[in-house]
Structures are given as structure tokens and as C-alpha cells.
Tab-separated table of C-alpha atoms in Angstrom:
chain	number	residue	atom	x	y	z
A	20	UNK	CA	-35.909	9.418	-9.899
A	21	UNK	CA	-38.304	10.879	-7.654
A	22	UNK	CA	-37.502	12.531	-4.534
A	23	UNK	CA	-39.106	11.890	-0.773
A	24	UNK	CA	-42.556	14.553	-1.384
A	25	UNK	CA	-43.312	13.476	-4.910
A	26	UNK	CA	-43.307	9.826	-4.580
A	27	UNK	CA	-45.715	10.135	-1.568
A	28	UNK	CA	-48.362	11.776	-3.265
A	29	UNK	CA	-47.841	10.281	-6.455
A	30	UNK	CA	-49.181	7.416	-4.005
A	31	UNK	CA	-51.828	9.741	-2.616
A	32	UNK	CA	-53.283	10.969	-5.766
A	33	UNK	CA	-53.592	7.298	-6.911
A	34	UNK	CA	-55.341	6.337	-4.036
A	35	UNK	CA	-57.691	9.271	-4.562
A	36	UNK	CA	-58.554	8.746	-7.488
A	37	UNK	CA	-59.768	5.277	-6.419
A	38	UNK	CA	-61.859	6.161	-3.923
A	39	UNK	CA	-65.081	5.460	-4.603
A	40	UNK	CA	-67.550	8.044	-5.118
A	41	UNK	CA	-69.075	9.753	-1.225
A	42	UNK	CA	-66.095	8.805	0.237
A	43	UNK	CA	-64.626	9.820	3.369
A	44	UNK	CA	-60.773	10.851	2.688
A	45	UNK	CA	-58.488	11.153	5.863
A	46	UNK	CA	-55.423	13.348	4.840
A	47	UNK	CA	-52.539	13.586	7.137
A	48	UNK	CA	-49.755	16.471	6.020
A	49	UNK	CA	-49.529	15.814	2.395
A	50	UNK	CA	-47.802	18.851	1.974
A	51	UNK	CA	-44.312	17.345	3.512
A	52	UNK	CA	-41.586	17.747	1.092
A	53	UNK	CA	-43.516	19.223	-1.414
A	54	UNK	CA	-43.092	22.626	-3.140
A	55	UNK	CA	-45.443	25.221	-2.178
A	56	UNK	CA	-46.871	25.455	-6.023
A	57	UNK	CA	-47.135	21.820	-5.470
A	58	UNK	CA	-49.161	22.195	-2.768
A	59	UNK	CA	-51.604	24.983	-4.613
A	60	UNK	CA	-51.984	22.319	-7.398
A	61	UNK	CA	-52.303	19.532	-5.311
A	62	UNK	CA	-55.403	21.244	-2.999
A	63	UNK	CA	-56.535	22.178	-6.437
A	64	UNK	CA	-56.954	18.649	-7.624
A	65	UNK	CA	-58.890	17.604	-3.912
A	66	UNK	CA	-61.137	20.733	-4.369
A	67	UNK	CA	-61.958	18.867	-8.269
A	68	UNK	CA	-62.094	15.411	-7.121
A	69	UNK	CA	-64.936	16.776	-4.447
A	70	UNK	CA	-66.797	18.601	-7.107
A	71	UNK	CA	-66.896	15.178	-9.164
A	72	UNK	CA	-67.241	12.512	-6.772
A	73	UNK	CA	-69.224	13.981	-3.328
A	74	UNK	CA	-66.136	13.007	-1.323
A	75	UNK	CA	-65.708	14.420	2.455
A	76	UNK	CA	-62.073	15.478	3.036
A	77	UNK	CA	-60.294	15.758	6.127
A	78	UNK	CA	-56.954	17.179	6.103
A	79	UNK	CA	-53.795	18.113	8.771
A	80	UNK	CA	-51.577	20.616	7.905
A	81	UNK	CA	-49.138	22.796	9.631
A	82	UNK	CA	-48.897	24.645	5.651
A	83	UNK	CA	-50.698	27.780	4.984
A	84	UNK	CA	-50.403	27.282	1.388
A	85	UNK	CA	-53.165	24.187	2.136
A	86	UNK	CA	-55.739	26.510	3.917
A	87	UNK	CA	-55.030	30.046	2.245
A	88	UNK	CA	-58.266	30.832	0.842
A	89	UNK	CA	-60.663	27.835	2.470
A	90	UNK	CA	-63.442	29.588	4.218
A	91	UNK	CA	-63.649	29.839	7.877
A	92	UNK	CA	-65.894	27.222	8.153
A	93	UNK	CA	-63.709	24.455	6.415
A	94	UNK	CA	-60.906	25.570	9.414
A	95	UNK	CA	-60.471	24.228	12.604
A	96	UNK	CA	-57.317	24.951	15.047
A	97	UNK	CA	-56.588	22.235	17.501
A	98	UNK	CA	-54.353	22.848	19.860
A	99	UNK	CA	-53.293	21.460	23.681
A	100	UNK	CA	-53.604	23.789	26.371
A	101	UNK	CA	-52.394	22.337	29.762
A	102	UNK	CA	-53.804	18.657	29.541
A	103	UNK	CA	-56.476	19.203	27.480
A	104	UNK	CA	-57.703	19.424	23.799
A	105	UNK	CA	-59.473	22.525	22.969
A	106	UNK	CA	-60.819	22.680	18.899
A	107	UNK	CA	-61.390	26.515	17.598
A	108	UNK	CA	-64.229	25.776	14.693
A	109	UNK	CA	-64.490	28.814	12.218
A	110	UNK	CA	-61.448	30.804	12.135
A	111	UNK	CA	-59.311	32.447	9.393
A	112	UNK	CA	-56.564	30.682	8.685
A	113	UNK	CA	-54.023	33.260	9.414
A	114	UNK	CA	-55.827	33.522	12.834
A	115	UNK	CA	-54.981	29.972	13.354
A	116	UNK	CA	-51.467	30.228	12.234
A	117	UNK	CA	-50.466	33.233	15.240
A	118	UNK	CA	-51.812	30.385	17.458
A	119	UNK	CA	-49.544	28.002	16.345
A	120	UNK	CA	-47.174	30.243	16.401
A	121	UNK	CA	-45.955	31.549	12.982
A	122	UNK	CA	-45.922	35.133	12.072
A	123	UNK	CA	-48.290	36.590	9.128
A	124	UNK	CA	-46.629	39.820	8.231
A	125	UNK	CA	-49.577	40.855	5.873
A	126	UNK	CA	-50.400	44.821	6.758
A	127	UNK	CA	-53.298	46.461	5.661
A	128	UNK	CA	-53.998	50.102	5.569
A	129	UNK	CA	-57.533	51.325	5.695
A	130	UNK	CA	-58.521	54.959	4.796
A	131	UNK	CA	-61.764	56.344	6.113
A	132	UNK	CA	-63.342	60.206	5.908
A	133	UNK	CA	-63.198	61.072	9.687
A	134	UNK	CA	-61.979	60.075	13.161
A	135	UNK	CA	-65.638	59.072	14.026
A	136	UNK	CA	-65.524	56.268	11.090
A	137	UNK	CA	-62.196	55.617	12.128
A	138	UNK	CA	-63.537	54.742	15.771
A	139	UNK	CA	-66.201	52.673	14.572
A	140	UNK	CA	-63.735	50.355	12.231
A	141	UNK	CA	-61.616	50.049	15.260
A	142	UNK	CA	-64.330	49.242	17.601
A	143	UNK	CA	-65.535	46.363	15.692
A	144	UNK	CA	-62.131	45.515	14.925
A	145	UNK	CA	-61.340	45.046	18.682
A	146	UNK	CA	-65.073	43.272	19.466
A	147	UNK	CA	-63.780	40.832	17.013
A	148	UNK	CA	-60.801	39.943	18.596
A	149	UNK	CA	-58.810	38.063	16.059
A	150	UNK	CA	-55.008	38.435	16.405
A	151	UNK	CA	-53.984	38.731	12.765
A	152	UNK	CA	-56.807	41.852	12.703
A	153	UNK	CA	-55.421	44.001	16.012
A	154	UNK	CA	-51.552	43.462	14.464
A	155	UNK	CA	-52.087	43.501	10.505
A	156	UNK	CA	-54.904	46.320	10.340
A	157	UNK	CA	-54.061	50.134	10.154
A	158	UNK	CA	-57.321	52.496	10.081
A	159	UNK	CA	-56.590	55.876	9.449
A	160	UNK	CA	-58.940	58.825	8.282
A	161	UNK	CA	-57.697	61.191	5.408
A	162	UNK	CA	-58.556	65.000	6.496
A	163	UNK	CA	-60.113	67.077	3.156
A	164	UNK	CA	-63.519	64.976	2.746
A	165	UNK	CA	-64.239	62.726	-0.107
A	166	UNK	CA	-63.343	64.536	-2.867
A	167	UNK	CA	-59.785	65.272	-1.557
A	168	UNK	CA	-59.491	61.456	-0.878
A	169	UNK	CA	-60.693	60.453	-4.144
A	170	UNK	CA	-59.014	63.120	-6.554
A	171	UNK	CA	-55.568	62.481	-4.301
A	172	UNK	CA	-55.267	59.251	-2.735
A	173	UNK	CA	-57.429	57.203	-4.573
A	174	UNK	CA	-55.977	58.403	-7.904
A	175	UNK	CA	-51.939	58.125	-6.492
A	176	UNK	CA	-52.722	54.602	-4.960
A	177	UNK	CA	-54.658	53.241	-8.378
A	178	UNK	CA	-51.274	54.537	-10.522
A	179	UNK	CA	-49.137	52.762	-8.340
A	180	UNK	CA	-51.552	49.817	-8.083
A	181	UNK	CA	-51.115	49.692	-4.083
A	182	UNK	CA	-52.160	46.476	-3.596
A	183	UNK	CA	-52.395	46.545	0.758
A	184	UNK	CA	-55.033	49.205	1.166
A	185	UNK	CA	-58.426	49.761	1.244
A	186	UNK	CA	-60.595	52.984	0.880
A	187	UNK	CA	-63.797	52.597	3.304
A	188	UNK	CA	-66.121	56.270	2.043
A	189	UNK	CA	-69.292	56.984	3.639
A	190	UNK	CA	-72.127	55.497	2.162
A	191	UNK	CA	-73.454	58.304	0.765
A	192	UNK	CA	-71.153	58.169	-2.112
A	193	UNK	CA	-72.162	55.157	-3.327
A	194	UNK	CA	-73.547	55.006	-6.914
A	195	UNK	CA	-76.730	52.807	-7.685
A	196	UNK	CA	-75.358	51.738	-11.397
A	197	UNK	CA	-78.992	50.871	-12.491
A	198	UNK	CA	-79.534	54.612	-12.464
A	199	UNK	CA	-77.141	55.747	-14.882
A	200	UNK	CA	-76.566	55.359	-18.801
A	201	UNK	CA	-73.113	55.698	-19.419
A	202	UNK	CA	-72.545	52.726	-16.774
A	203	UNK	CA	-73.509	49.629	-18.802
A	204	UNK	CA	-74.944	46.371	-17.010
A	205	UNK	CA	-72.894	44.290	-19.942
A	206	UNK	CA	-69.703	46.215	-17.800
A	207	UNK	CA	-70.308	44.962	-14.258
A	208	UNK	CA	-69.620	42.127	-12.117
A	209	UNK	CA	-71.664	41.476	-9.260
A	210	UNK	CA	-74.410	44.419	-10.051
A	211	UNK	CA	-72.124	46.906	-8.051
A	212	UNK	CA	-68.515	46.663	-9.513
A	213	UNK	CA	-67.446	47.684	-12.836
A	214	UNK	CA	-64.490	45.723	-14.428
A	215	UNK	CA	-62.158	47.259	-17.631
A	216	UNK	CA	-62.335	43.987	-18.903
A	217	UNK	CA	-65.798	44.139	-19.400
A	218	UNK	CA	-65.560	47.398	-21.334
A	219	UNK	CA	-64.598	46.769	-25.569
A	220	UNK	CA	-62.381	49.014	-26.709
A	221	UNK	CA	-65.017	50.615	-28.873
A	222	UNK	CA	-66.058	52.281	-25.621
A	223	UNK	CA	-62.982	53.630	-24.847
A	224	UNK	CA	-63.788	57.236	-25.618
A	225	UNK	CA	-66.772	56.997	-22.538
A	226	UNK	CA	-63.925	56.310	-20.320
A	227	UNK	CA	-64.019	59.475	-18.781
A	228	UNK	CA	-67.634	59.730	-18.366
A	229	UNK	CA	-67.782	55.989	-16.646
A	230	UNK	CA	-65.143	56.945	-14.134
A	231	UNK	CA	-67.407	60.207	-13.292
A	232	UNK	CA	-70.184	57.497	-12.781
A	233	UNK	CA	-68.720	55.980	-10.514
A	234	UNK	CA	-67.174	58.683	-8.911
A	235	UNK	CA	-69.596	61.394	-8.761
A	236	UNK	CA	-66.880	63.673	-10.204
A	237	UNK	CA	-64.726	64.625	-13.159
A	238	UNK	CA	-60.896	63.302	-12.626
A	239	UNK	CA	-58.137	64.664	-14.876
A	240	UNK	CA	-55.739	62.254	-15.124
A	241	UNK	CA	-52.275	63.364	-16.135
A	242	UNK	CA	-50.099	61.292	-18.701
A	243	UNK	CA	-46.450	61.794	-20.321
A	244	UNK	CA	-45.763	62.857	-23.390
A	245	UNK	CA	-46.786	64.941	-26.131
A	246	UNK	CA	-50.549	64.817	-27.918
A	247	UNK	CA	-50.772	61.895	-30.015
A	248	UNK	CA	-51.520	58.220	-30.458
A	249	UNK	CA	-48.868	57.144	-28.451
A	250	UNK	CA	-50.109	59.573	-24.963
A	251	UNK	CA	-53.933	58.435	-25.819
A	252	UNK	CA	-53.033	54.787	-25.784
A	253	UNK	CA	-51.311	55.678	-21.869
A	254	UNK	CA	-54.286	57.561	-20.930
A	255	UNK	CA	-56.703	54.766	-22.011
A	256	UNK	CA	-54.365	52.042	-19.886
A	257	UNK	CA	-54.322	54.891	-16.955
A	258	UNK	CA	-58.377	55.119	-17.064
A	259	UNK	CA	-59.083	51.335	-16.830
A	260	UNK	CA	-56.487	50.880	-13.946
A	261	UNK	CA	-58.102	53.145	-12.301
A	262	UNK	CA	-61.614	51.902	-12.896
A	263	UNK	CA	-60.392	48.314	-11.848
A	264	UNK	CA	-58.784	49.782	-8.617
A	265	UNK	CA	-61.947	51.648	-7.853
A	266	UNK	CA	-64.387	48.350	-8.062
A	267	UNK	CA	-61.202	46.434	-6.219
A	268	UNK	CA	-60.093	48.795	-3.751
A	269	UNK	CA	-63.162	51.198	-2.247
A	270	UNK	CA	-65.890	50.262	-0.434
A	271	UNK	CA	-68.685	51.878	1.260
A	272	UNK	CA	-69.764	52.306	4.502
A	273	UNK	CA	-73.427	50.496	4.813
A	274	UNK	CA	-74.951	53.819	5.786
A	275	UNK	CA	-75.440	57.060	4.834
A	276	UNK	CA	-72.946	58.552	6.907
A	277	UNK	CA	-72.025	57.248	10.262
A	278	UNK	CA	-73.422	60.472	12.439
A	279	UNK	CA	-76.793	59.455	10.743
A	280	UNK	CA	-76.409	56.141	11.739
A	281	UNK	CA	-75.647	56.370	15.382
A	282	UNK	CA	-77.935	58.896	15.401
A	283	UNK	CA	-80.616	56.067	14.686
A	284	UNK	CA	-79.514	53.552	16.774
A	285	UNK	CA	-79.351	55.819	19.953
A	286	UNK	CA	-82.608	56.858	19.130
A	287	UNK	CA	-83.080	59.276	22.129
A	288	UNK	CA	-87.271	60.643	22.555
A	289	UNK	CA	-86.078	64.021	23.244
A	290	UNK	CA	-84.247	64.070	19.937
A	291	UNK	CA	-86.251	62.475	17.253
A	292	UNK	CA	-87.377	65.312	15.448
A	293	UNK	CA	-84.049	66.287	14.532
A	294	UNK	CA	-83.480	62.682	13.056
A	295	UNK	CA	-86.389	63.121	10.503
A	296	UNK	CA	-85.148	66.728	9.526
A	297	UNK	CA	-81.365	65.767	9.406
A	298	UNK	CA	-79.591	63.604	7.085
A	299	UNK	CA	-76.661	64.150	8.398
A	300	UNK	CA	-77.139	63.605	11.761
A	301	UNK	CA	-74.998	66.019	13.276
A	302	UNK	CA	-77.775	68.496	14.124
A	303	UNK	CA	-78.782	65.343	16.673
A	304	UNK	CA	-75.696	64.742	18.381
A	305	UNK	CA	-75.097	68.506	18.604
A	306	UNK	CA	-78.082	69.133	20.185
A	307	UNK	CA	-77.871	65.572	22.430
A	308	UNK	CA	-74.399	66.702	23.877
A	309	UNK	CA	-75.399	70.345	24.840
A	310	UNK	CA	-78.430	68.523	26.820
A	311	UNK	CA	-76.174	66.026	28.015
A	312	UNK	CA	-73.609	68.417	29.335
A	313	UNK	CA	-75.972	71.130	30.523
A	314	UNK	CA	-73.707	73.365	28.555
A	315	UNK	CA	-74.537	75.323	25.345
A	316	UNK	CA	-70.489	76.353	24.539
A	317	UNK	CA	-69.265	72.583	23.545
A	318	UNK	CA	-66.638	71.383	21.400
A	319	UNK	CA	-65.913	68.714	18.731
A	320	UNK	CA	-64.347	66.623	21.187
A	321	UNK	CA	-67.298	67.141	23.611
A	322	UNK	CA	-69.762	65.634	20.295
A	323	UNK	CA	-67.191	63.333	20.143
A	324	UNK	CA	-67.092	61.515	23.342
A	325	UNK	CA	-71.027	61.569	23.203
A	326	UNK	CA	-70.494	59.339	19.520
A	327	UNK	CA	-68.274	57.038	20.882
A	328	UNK	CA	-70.515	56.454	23.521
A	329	UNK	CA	-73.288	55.541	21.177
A	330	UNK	CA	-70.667	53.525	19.380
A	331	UNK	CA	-70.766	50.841	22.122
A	332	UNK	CA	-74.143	50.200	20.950
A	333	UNK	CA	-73.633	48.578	17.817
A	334	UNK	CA	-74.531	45.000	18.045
A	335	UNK	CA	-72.880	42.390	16.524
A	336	UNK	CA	-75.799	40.185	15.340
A	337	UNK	CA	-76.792	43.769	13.086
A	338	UNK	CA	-76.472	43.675	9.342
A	339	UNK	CA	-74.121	46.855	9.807
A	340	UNK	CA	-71.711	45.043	11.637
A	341	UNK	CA	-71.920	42.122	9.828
A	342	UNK	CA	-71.033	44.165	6.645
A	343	UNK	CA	-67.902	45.816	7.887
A	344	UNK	CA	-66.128	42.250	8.911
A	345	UNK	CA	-67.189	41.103	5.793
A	346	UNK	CA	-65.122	43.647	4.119
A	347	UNK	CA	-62.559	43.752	6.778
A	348	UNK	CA	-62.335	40.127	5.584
A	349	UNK	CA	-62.125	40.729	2.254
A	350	UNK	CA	-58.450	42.466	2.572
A	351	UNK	CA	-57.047	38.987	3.330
């Protein structure tokens, strides 16, 4: 009573499961016929049978349910161009799939502070050069500074648990946990996210004073309903979906702020007393663009240009750039 996709890998699964131990498996297109769950559960079981047995799998697939979710490095995209054979070794999956053709419709928004972290995300974004990144990215910067993002956006995307954005704030709102009290280390994941899971109940009255841990700021968080059991109970759920979303959902520039940054990595002579005496670095670029124009009357878009140029700079062997395409890759 089987059909045409179960009866072949009811074959396949019995001949994996007789492979020896260190075996080299050879795996052509097992996901014909088969239901995409069926497909999930059936990677599921090679990724177990590896763990147990040391095998070496090799698998075709024209399914993105098989590679969703493999690394870059277990992906390669082969491909005839002309008369030849060319093999693309570490790419994302969905990468590999506009190559071959199919079309990911996955969009991402991300929210930054300014234009000039804006440009940067973009930049690298472009350097990169993947297709599913130039056509499934947004960046856009929210006017207001930080606190407007976090007390507006932040707070409106976390209640509707938005699921396709990302909130990219300047480094220098990051929060070193290990510094604070209310934050427990029995509440976070990773050293640097904290999970409402991880939180018993019995805390649920420090809540408030977690989230303005993390946040550097008090939130009031508005629920239905009159005063009572029933309106504390919504607050409560409204608190720990936002502290999930938070941990989830914003991430922080690797720098201070990105004026500081470029500031550094230009690194002009002339200038390098006002990189000592200015966190911000915007003293520095200021200054670098009235010597660079001749001109003492400049604008923002005059500091501007002289940023981007800097911009060009950034390397991409450098831990800073390394870190924004690892979280650029951690939308997908």
C-alpha cells in the first residue's frame, strides 16, 4: 500500500542502517515523491545515523527542504556553464537556489540609528555579493536615536512578534550582563542573551527591572483591561515577549558607534588627537572634512561623503566585518 516516494526510502533507510560504521553514503535525490515533512525527518535521521556511526554523506538535491539549515560549508552548487562544470563550494543554500533558478521570497528588514550605519550595512552587503542578500535585505535607519527606536519600534514589533526584522543599535548600547544584579547568569543563554524561559515565575515581579537591564531604560508597557489578576497575568506574558524578542531580534553593532570606528581605521596624523579626546568620533571627521575641503562652512552631507569615503576601507578579512555577515546571516 505504499506509494512511489515511500517505498524508495523505506529501501534507503534500510540500506542505511546497514552500512557499516565510517562509511561513505552516496545519496542521489531521495527527496522525490516525498512530502516535505518527510524530507525534514528523513535529513533528520542521516544527521543521527552520522552522529552514531562516523558515516560521510553525499547527497543531490534540487529540494531546499534537504539543505535549509546545513552550513555553508556542507553546500556546494554545481552547475554547467557553456561546456564546462564549474562547482561553487561554501554558499548559502538560498544563494544556490537563485542559481538554479527558483525564487526565495524571504524579505528582511533591518533597522539601524543613522544613514551612516545604514551605508556601512549596505556596503558590506554589496562586497558580499550574494543574490538572495542584494534582493531579500532592506536596511533602513529609524530617525529619533535609540531611545525612540527602542521605546517605539522595538516595543510595536515585539507585541506583534514581527518575525522578518532585525534591529542593528550602535554598540554603545550594549549591556555587559556580568555587571548587573537584577540580570541573573541562571537567565541567559549564550552569556549575552536573556531567555523568559529561563526566568521562574517567582521572578516575575523583577520583570520590569530585567527589561531596564537590558535596555538601559524604563519601558511602560500598556495592557487591556481593568487592575486585577486577570491585566497582571497579560502584562507578565507582554514583558517576557518582549524580553525574548529583545535577545532574538536586536543586535549590536561591534563598535562603539560607527563615527568612532571609521574614525580609527582612517587614522589620519593630522587628526589623532581628536580620536583620544572623542568617543564619538564626530569631532574627527568634522574637523577632517573642513581640512579636506579647505572650507570652514560645511554641511552634514559634506561629513558625509568624507565617511563614506573611509567606508571603502573596511576590509573584509577584519573581525568587524566578519561580525556583521555573521549576523546578516543569522536572519536566514
Amino acid at each position: 500500500f505504499a506509494g512511489t516516494g515511500e517505498a524508495r526510502i523505506i529501501l534507503l533507510v534500510n540500506d542505511i542502517l546497514k552500512a557499516p560504521n565510517n562509511s561513505l553514503l552516496l545519496i542521489d535525490e531521495p527527496e522525490i515523491s516525498l512530502h516535505p515533512s518527510a524530507i525534514y525527518r528523513f535529513k533528520h535521521f542521516l544527521l543521527k545515523q552520522c552522529l552514531e556511526k562516523n558515516h560521510q554523506i553525499i547527497i543531490t538535491t534540487h529540494s531546499t527542504q534537504m539543505v535549509r539549515d546545513f552550513p555553508r560549508e556542507a553546500i556546494k552548487l554545481i552547475s554547467k556553464i557553456d561546456n564546462e562544470i564549474k562547482i561553487i563550494e561554501n554558499i548559502d543554500f538560498q544563494d544556490a537556489f537563485y542559481e538554479l533558478g527558483d525564487k526565495i521570497y524571504d524579505k528582511k528588514m533591518v533597522f539601524v540609528e543613522d544613514k551612516l550605519a545604514k551605508y556601512i550595512v549596505d556596503f558590506i552587503i554589496k562586497k558580499e555579493n550574494r543574490q538572495n542578500w542584494k534582493n531579500n535585505i532592506e536596511v533602513r535607519y529609524l530617525p529619533g536615536g535609540a531611545e525612540n527606536i527602542i521605546k517605539n519600534h522595538i516595543m510595536s514589533s515585539a507585541l506583534q512578534e514581527q518575525d522578518n526584522c532585525l534591529f542593528l543599535l550602535d554598540g554603545d548600547k550594549k549591556v555587559d550582563y556580568s555587571q548587573h544584579s537584577i540580570i541573573k547568569s541562571e537567565y541567559l543563554s549564550d552569556k549575552e542573551k536573556v531567555e523568559s524561559s529561563k526566568i521562574p515565575k517567582s521572578d516575575n515581579q523583577a520583570l520590569d527591572k530585567i527589561i531596564k537591564e537590558m535596555t538601559g531604560m524604563n519601558i511602560h508597557m500598556n495592557v487591556s483591561g481593568n487592575k486585577g489578576k486577570s491585566n497582571e497575568n497579560e502584562l507578565i506574558e507582554v514583558q517576557r515577549k518582549f524580553i525574548d524578542f529583545w535577545g532574538n531580534k536586536v543586535k549590536f553593532l561591534p563598535v562603539d558607534t560607527p563615527e568612532r570606528f571609521l574614525a580609527e581605521l582612517d587614522n589620519d596624523k593630522q587628526f589623532l588627537e581628536l580620536i583620544q579626546e572623542d568617543e564619538s568620533g564626530k569631532k574627527y571627521f568634522s574637523k577632517k572634512t573642513k581640512a579636506s575641503l579647505g572650507i570652514e562652512d560645511i554641511t552634514s552631507e559634506d561629513i558625509f561623503a568624507e565617511q563614506k569615503r573611509v567606508v571603502s576601507k573596511i576590509n573584509k578579512e577584519s573581525a568587524f566585518y566578519k561580525n556583521i555577515v555573521a549576523i546578516l546571516e543569522g536572519l536566514f
